[in-house]
């Protein structure tokens, strides 16, 4: 059964179309990224998937059920944007209450609340009131509540926005660790982060699904991204073009070129590049298999 | 599909209602409101209720009232076995609904504003939230009502311990009748607090609703007597008629608030189901 299907989904706010005719079909598995500029409709799509709002037209189905269906309770969870807990009650008491609503008894619910707080490194803040937490801590509590129970689909709307690098890394690690049993759909502006986590990327722009890109390596052709420290980029790209098995070479910026080549398992290209660097005394910063998500999405 | 145990809708509704009750009596704001409520009722019981009940026990006062309003107008008030409950009845019938407008004004507005409902709707249906909150507010008001009735019974016992059974029976009938009278007020406030952005705004809407509806109904009644049934639409329309009743006979007016509650809750449910969170 498909994880998510959207058929001709549109959402209008008055005369403004937040989403127009979205058609997509997603399977369970590795995390899925949702990317797009501000106002592209990412949060609207998340809200529709969570059942917070209803589509103006079209059909949405999650595991065969309509969003908001009782059958999806405990199966779909989310980190909603701009949602906060009741400021007057401790974090652990509220998460325990959520656990009870999910069908756990009091003891199980409290244990589950403490487990997810431990996951996001907030055990020490369990007895604090939400109003005494920083923005980043509140975000981590909101992520914690999304991890309660054993959800099959977790929708995270900008999970690491506003988090310090250490905690952002921790959240990415949680997503990686849980990916075997849970499918995450993550909306973020941090392409580097999504690149590390996701196999599939959906690109929304002006309320329309512009691209659906797989980050998995192509069987026929492959990419190599070369970031140089000291080199003559023009000369380097000319030299690379003359190498065997090269399909295309693109100078991305002053320091970076992207090489498209026929797939080869023997590392001949990498060896040749290193020899070239040695010959000209060039220094490189990184040789990366594949293209960055930014390059994949925005290269013409 | 389900990966973890799912709670039944009824259990979830009850959990939400009981959480609402515990919220009211455990947080600082709730306790402060409870203290204010207790102080106000202490004043009401010590002055109007106690003083008036002393007058009511005097035959001369009864004759005076009957000569002013007629023999049947307030006859039932003097037939209460416990005079304190006769006065309490008159006050509670009007004061509790008024309280209701203010203490149930934040059934949804704050949570809606800060997005807390989004955490809940991923776990429970909107129906469970709506009816759970409504039930929770009725439980809170039931506790407050019970508190004032117990205080009245204690006051009666300090005057005459032999009235214990009568006071208990009067207290019971007052509780049932006032509780039923509060239902439509709480239901209307559920809808208004879902619509409003804050508890204050919901209370303002309520005041406007009752004032404007009252005036409109008055105008309609005077211009179109055939439409006088409209006066039964507004919650509280039966209160003035209930004053001169007592005990189980007051329950003959119960269908009015019960039907009003049902209608408002059905409308509120539809509105909530269609709303964005």
XYZ file of C-alpha atoms in Angstrom:
577
model
C 0.000 0.000 0.000
C 1.212 3.461 -0.876
C 2.301 5.607 2.049
C 0.967 8.873 0.666
C -0.993 9.620 -2.466
C -2.247 13.019 -3.537
C -4.481 13.313 -6.577
C -5.132 16.768 -7.941
C -4.862 18.358 -4.527
C -5.408 22.111 -4.386
C -5.800 24.472 -1.483
C -7.158 27.982 -1.844
C -7.027 30.694 0.801
C -9.595 33.130 -0.504
C -8.422 33.920 -3.994
C -4.834 32.832 -3.353
C -3.886 29.326 -4.363
C -1.497 27.909 -1.769
C -1.319 24.574 -3.597
C -2.361 23.784 -7.152
C -3.058 20.358 -8.545
C -0.528 18.362 -6.541
C -0.133 14.781 -7.690
C 2.275 12.559 -5.877
C 2.728 9.026 -4.747
C 5.208 8.121 -2.034
C 6.294 4.782 -0.643
C 7.543 3.850 2.782
C 11.292 3.776 3.203
C 14.080 6.303 3.464
C 13.281 9.865 4.560
C 11.644 12.074 1.950
C 12.543 15.737 1.643
C 10.130 18.530 0.906
C 11.935 21.574 -0.412
C 10.861 24.930 -1.715
C 11.159 28.662 -1.189
C 9.178 30.480 1.487
C 5.505 30.521 0.622
C 5.849 27.583 -1.759
C 3.156 25.641 0.077
C 5.269 23.204 2.127
C 3.506 23.901 5.427
C 0.123 23.863 3.685
C 0.911 20.421 2.272
C 2.012 19.232 5.731
C -1.159 20.627 7.294
C -3.250 18.813 4.680
C -1.417 15.554 5.314
C -1.968 15.930 9.060
C -5.646 16.734 8.585
C -5.314 20.165 10.198
C -6.913 21.692 7.115
C -9.013 20.255 4.321
C -8.162 20.470 0.611
C -10.244 22.751 -1.595
C -10.220 19.984 -4.189
C -8.543 16.662 -4.804
C -7.997 13.550 -2.735
C -5.336 12.698 -0.196
C -4.737 9.250 1.148
C -2.271 8.086 3.793
C -1.955 4.314 3.986
C -5.349 4.148 2.337
C -7.038 6.466 4.834
C -8.102 10.090 4.716
C -5.900 12.472 6.752
C -7.310 12.960 10.242
C -8.945 9.518 10.145
C -9.156 7.692 13.442
C -7.245 4.805 11.883
C -4.252 7.069 11.415
C -4.073 7.982 15.113
C -0.698 6.863 16.496
C 0.332 5.959 12.949
C 0.964 9.478 11.673
C 2.632 12.030 13.925
C 4.089 15.408 13.157
C 6.151 18.323 14.252
C 3.739 21.096 13.304
C 5.141 24.520 12.629
C 4.327 27.207 15.222
C 2.575 24.858 17.633
C 3.441 25.018 21.293
C 2.446 23.211 24.446
C 0.279 24.657 27.197
C 2.601 27.052 29.053
C 1.085 26.249 32.460
C 1.887 22.554 32.751
C 5.167 20.680 32.924
C 6.527 19.121 29.776
C 6.480 15.609 31.166
C 2.863 15.930 32.342
C 1.753 17.036 28.878
C 3.689 14.330 27.069
C 2.334 11.773 29.552
C -1.157 12.981 28.732
C -0.426 12.503 25.011
C 0.759 8.985 25.788
C -2.489 8.219 27.607
C -4.463 9.535 24.651
C -2.447 7.163 22.481
C -3.731 4.240 24.545
C -0.964 3.788 27.092
C -1.665 3.452 30.786
C -0.340 6.090 33.173
C 2.935 4.342 33.927
C 3.670 3.448 30.304
C 2.800 6.959 29.180
C 5.219 8.534 31.660
C 7.985 6.108 30.702
C 7.382 6.889 27.037
C 7.439 10.631 27.751
C 10.763 10.285 29.539
C 12.147 8.070 26.773
C 11.452 10.580 24.016
C 12.737 13.457 26.152
C 15.934 11.470 26.640
C 16.158 11.035 22.862
C 16.217 14.783 22.364
C 18.498 15.306 25.364
C 15.878 17.021 27.498
C 15.502 14.620 30.416
C 16.759 17.291 32.771
C 14.006 19.664 31.630
C 11.137 17.211 32.051
C 9.687 19.062 35.027
C 10.065 22.514 33.492
C 7.198 24.587 32.163
C 7.192 25.149 28.382
C 7.341 28.915 28.902
C 10.735 28.582 30.595
C 12.320 26.801 27.616
C 14.362 28.414 24.875
C 13.129 28.292 21.269
C 15.484 25.433 20.445
C 14.450 23.436 23.504
C 10.758 23.941 22.684
C 11.421 22.694 19.177
C 13.104 19.590 20.594
C 10.123 18.947 22.896
C 7.834 19.205 19.877
C 10.024 16.712 18.042
C 9.948 14.448 21.109
C 6.149 14.322 21.123
C 6.217 13.288 17.459
C 8.377 10.291 18.342
C 6.020 8.893 20.996
C 4.753 5.397 20.364
C 5.657 3.668 17.135
C 4.513 5.943 14.322
C 4.853 4.735 10.740
C 4.947 8.218 9.265
C 6.455 11.280 10.911
C 6.090 14.676 9.253
C 8.731 17.129 10.403
C 8.251 20.734 9.365
C 11.647 22.422 9.562
C 12.899 20.256 12.429
C 16.320 21.794 12.781
C 15.486 25.455 12.123
C 16.583 27.395 15.169
C 18.569 24.522 16.679
C 22.247 24.784 17.536
C 24.553 22.619 15.368
C 25.032 19.956 18.052
C 21.319 19.471 18.575
C 20.579 19.661 14.864
C 23.080 16.836 14.407
C 21.372 14.884 17.170
C 17.983 15.248 15.462
C 19.471 14.100 12.149
C 20.910 11.081 13.927
C 17.517 10.263 15.479
C 15.939 10.408 12.027
C 18.647 8.115 10.644
C 18.287 5.663 13.520
C 14.514 5.433 13.240
C 14.392 5.343 9.445
C 14.341 1.561 9.383
C 10.889 1.446 10.980
C 9.486 4.919 10.367
C 9.229 6.975 7.204
C 10.033 10.629 7.749
C 8.916 13.445 5.499
C 11.074 16.449 6.267
C 10.595 19.998 5.139
C 13.678 22.142 5.419
C 15.661 24.902 3.777
C 18.876 23.172 4.774
C 19.708 21.302 1.576
C 22.915 19.895 2.985
C 20.954 18.312 5.797
C 18.356 16.833 3.455
C 21.096 15.538 1.197
C 22.516 13.544 4.098
C 19.166 12.137 5.169
C 16.890 11.718 2.205
C 16.689 9.550 -0.883
C 13.809 11.348 -2.493
C 13.291 15.068 -2.800
C 10.053 16.868 -3.652
C 10.460 20.413 -4.844
C 7.521 22.744 -4.434
C 7.381 26.196 -5.937
C 4.430 28.598 -6.061
C 2.131 25.883 -4.861
C 3.105 23.432 -7.551
C 5.179 20.304 -7.443
C 8.030 21.193 -9.788
C 10.303 18.201 -9.353
C 10.516 14.847 -7.680
C 14.165 13.856 -7.633
C 15.791 10.651 -6.519
C 19.146 11.089 -4.825
C 20.142 7.509 -5.556
C 22.967 7.032 -8.034
C 21.964 6.546 -11.638
C 22.941 3.168 -13.073
C 24.221 4.569 -16.377
C 25.767 7.898 -15.513
C 27.290 9.294 -12.375
C 28.439 12.639 -11.053
C 31.551 13.726 -9.258
C 31.702 17.075 -7.510
C 35.156 18.526 -7.215
C 35.834 21.381 -4.808
C 39.250 22.944 -5.250
C 41.346 25.059 -2.948
C 44.100 26.279 -5.285
C 43.736 25.674 -8.971
C 43.094 27.099 -12.384
C 39.449 26.115 -12.721
C 39.273 26.865 -16.457
C 42.354 24.778 -17.205
C 41.152 22.015 -14.871
C 37.779 21.756 -16.568
C 39.453 21.614 -20.004
C 41.754 18.846 -18.836
C 38.854 16.875 -17.357
C 36.807 17.212 -20.542
C 39.576 15.509 -22.476
C 39.568 12.489 -20.146
C 37.856 9.264 -21.223
C 34.243 8.438 -20.197
C 33.372 12.078 -19.514
C 29.907 13.188 -20.597
C 29.904 16.772 -19.376
C 31.862 19.138 -17.152
C 30.189 22.111 -15.547
C 31.966 24.890 -13.702
C 29.694 25.525 -10.764
C 31.575 28.446 -9.217
C 35.152 29.712 -8.689
C 36.077 26.618 -6.769
C 33.773 23.863 -7.910
C 33.227 21.742 -10.995
C 30.662 19.025 -11.535
C 31.695 16.135 -13.716
C 29.114 13.890 -15.340
C 30.643 10.612 -16.434
C 29.788 7.057 -17.372
C 29.472 4.840 -14.351
C 32.715 3.105 -13.561
C 33.581 0.982 -10.552
C 37.353 1.006 -10.993
C 38.031 4.596 -9.783
C 39.962 5.398 -12.978
C 38.555 8.915 -13.039
C 39.477 9.627 -9.427
C 42.991 8.275 -9.984
C 43.414 10.383 -13.097
C 42.204 13.479 -11.255
C 44.658 12.988 -8.414
C 47.467 12.554 -10.938
C 46.362 15.782 -12.651
C 46.399 17.664 -9.330
C 49.850 16.345 -8.590
C 51.140 17.320 -12.026
C 49.938 20.959 -11.673
C 50.444 21.342 -7.936
C 46.711 21.952 -7.348
C 45.114 21.416 -3.949
C 41.607 20.085 -3.557
C 39.124 20.488 -0.689
C 36.772 17.668 -1.496
C 35.968 15.044 -4.066
C 32.345 14.013 -3.641
C 30.516 11.265 -5.451
C 27.269 12.628 -6.801
C 25.946 16.156 -6.892
C 24.807 18.350 -4.085
C 21.032 18.607 -3.675
C 21.294 22.276 -4.524
C 23.008 21.427 -7.804
C 20.524 18.639 -8.525
C 17.536 20.880 -7.992
C 18.718 24.121 -9.448
C 21.148 23.210 -12.250
C 19.630 24.001 -15.598
C -1.817 -0.601 10.067
C -1.750 0.216 13.737
C 1.633 -0.032 15.318
C 0.623 0.743 18.890
C -2.501 0.298 21.006
C -5.211 2.801 20.127
C -7.437 4.329 22.723
C -11.205 4.195 22.291
C -13.008 7.448 21.521
C -14.967 7.290 24.753
C -11.830 6.782 26.832
C -10.150 9.664 24.994
C -13.174 11.899 25.570
C -13.126 11.035 29.251
C -9.338 11.583 29.445
C -9.735 15.043 27.927
C -12.599 15.883 30.292
C -10.738 14.732 33.391
C -7.549 16.498 32.273
C -9.611 19.664 31.898
C -10.896 19.225 35.436
C -7.431 18.633 36.872
C -6.073 21.629 34.930
C -8.655 23.899 36.551
C -7.831 22.797 40.068
C -4.061 22.431 39.826
C -2.673 25.439 38.027
C -2.159 28.838 39.622
C -4.752 30.616 37.499
C -7.357 27.965 38.248
C -6.681 28.053 41.980
C -6.874 31.863 42.010
C -10.229 31.679 40.192
C -11.432 29.071 42.669
C -10.467 31.277 45.624
C -12.281 34.249 44.068
C -15.330 32.073 43.433
C -15.312 30.750 47.014
C -14.985 34.235 48.503
C -17.822 35.564 46.387
C -20.090 32.706 47.378
C -19.087 33.053 51.009
C -20.337 36.658 50.831
C -23.524 35.590 49.008
C -24.236 32.873 51.574
C -23.405 34.956 54.620
C -25.362 38.030 53.609
C -28.169 37.694 51.039
C -28.928 34.006 51.659
C -28.709 33.951 55.444
C -30.390 37.321 55.952
C -33.189 36.705 53.453
C -33.926 33.262 54.833
C -34.492 34.850 58.254
C -37.121 37.154 56.709
C -38.711 34.283 54.816
C -39.354 32.418 58.029
C -41.465 35.291 59.309
C -45.191 35.002 58.365
C -45.489 38.776 58.037
C -42.928 38.837 55.235
C -44.824 36.185 53.277
C -48.043 38.207 53.571
C -46.216 41.338 52.445
C -44.819 39.625 49.346
C -48.190 38.077 48.510
C -49.929 41.425 48.855
C -47.432 43.013 46.435
C -47.051 40.249 43.816
C -50.262 38.305 44.318
C -50.810 34.975 46.103
C -49.433 32.758 43.284
C -46.568 34.811 41.950
C -43.909 33.605 44.397
C -45.971 31.093 46.377
C -43.623 28.199 45.733
C -40.703 30.107 47.229
C -42.362 30.046 50.638
C -43.101 26.354 50.443
C -39.403 25.336 50.448
C -38.776 23.277 53.561
C -35.389 24.941 53.929
C -35.624 28.718 53.578
C -31.901 29.100 52.806
C -32.311 26.938 49.733
C -35.242 29.056 48.536
C -32.968 32.112 48.470
C -29.997 30.111 47.177
C -32.233 28.823 44.353
C -33.164 32.353 43.227
C -29.560 33.524 43.274
C -27.953 30.393 41.825
C -30.374 30.271 38.894
C -29.009 33.578 37.640
C -25.489 33.758 39.067
C -24.252 30.358 37.877
C -25.186 30.911 34.211
C -23.459 34.295 34.403
C -20.368 32.636 35.864
C -20.599 30.012 33.185
C -20.126 32.580 30.439
C -16.829 33.631 31.951
C -15.375 30.424 33.358
C -16.067 28.387 30.218
C -14.881 31.080 27.820
C -11.526 29.438 27.230
C -12.586 25.986 26.174
C -10.706 26.273 22.887
C -9.482 29.785 22.103
C -6.046 29.690 23.809
C -5.205 26.227 22.544
C -6.270 27.185 19.058
C -4.122 30.301 19.142
C -0.943 28.534 20.261
C -1.554 25.512 18.027
C -1.732 22.988 20.894
C -4.718 21.333 19.216
C -2.407 20.153 16.485
C -0.679 17.902 18.995
C -4.042 16.581 20.141
C -5.673 16.002 16.759
C -2.840 13.691 15.771
C -3.948 11.458 18.639
C -7.678 11.974 19.071
C -10.611 12.885 16.897
C -11.977 16.408 16.816
C -15.193 14.997 18.269
C -13.355 13.700 21.321
C -11.714 17.092 21.807
C -14.979 18.992 21.387
C -17.147 16.813 23.602
C -14.308 16.111 26.038
C -13.738 19.802 26.644
C -17.467 20.427 26.990
C -17.793 17.574 29.468
C -14.730 18.819 31.357
C -16.281 22.262 31.725
C -19.516 20.736 32.986
C -17.551 18.706 35.531
C -15.789 21.867 36.721
C -19.069 23.720 37.075
C -20.615 20.687 38.738
C -17.817 20.727 41.344
C -18.269 24.459 41.962
C -22.026 24.068 42.246
C -21.599 21.142 44.621
C -19.199 23.183 46.719
C -21.727 25.991 47.171
C -24.548 23.529 47.913
C -22.447 21.792 50.583
C -21.659 25.206 52.093
C -25.389 26.045 52.114
C -26.238 22.724 53.780
C -23.600 23.414 56.449
C -25.103 26.856 56.984
C -28.579 25.336 57.374
C -27.243 22.804 59.888
C -25.764 25.561 62.054
C -29.311 26.989 62.338
C -31.174 23.707 62.784
C -29.470 20.308 62.647
C -32.881 18.622 62.313
C -33.163 19.964 58.747
C -30.355 17.722 57.500
C -32.524 15.446 55.323
C -34.602 18.301 53.927
C -31.456 20.308 53.203
C -29.900 17.321 51.461
C -32.975 16.760 49.283
C -33.277 20.473 48.482
C -29.559 20.576 47.663
C -29.937 17.591 45.345
C -32.861 19.078 43.415
C -31.114 22.450 43.149
C -27.967 20.739 41.874
C -29.812 18.815 39.155
C -31.819 21.821 37.991
C -28.994 24.342 37.963
C -26.635 21.834 36.338
C -29.128 21.301 33.508
C -29.618 25.071 33.179
C -25.834 25.456 32.703
C -25.629 23.005 29.806
C -26.715 25.344 26.968
C -24.563 28.200 28.285
C -21.512 25.946 28.267
C -22.379 24.644 24.801
C -22.748 28.176 23.415
C -19.427 29.146 25.000
C -17.794 26.088 23.402
C -18.806 27.369 19.973
C -17.893 30.980 20.741
C -14.505 30.050 22.207
C -13.772 28.025 19.079
C -14.581 31.077 16.972
C -12.851 33.673 19.175
C -9.123 34.324 19.445
C -9.133 34.645 23.221
C -11.274 33.925 26.257
C -11.979 37.632 26.655
C -13.161 37.895 23.085
C -15.412 34.861 23.566
C -16.964 36.474 26.666
C -17.541 39.704 24.760
C -19.218 37.782 21.932
C -21.404 36.058 24.522
C -22.505 39.338 26.069
C -23.288 40.730 22.615
C -25.114 37.551 21.629
C -27.343 37.526 24.698
C -27.987 41.260 24.634
C -28.728 41.505 20.912
C -30.762 38.278 20.837
C -32.724 39.392 23.894
C -33.597 42.711 22.280
C -34.473 41.103 18.941
C -36.688 38.515 20.586
C -38.414 41.240 22.600
C -39.091 43.247 19.410
C -40.310 40.158 17.523
C -42.583 39.195 20.407
C -44.164 42.637 20.497
C -44.529 42.987 16.710
C -45.208 39.381 15.720
C -46.848 37.534 18.607
C -47.125 34.438 16.406
C -43.348 34.171 16.541
C -43.220 34.256 20.331
C -41.835 30.688 20.364
C -38.507 32.268 19.363
C -38.010 33.358 22.957
C -37.323 29.692 23.791
C -34.343 29.656 21.471
C -32.116 31.700 23.759
C -30.393 29.811 26.615
C -31.791 30.976 29.941
C -35.247 31.786 28.556
C -36.852 29.435 31.093
C -35.023 30.789 34.170
C -37.586 33.414 35.168
C -40.319 30.755 35.079
C -38.232 28.369 37.153
C -37.940 30.786 40.084
C -41.430 29.973 41.309
C -40.928 26.219 41.184
C -39.160 23.821 43.473
C -37.932 20.289 43.739
C -38.686 17.837 40.983
C -41.414 20.055 39.527
C -38.657 22.398 38.317
C -37.552 19.599 36.016
C -40.573 20.226 33.791
C -38.487 23.027 32.267
C -35.470 20.745 31.714
C -36.371 19.822 28.095
C -35.775 23.454 27.061
C -32.080 23.623 28.046
C -31.523 20.013 26.998
C -32.860 20.628 23.479
C -30.947 23.907 23.254
C -27.751 22.100 24.305
C -28.249 19.349 21.765
C -28.850 21.851 18.971
C -25.843 24.003 19.867
C -23.554 20.995 20.263
C -24.578 19.596 16.884
C -23.966 22.987 15.242
C -20.659 23.351 17.124
C -19.507 19.908 16.080
C -20.183 20.653 12.408
C -18.388 23.989 12.708
C -15.374 22.401 14.396
C -15.135 19.567 11.877
C -14.998 22.069 9.027
C -12.573 24.477 10.650
C -8.857 24.746 10.096
C -6.621 24.116 13.063
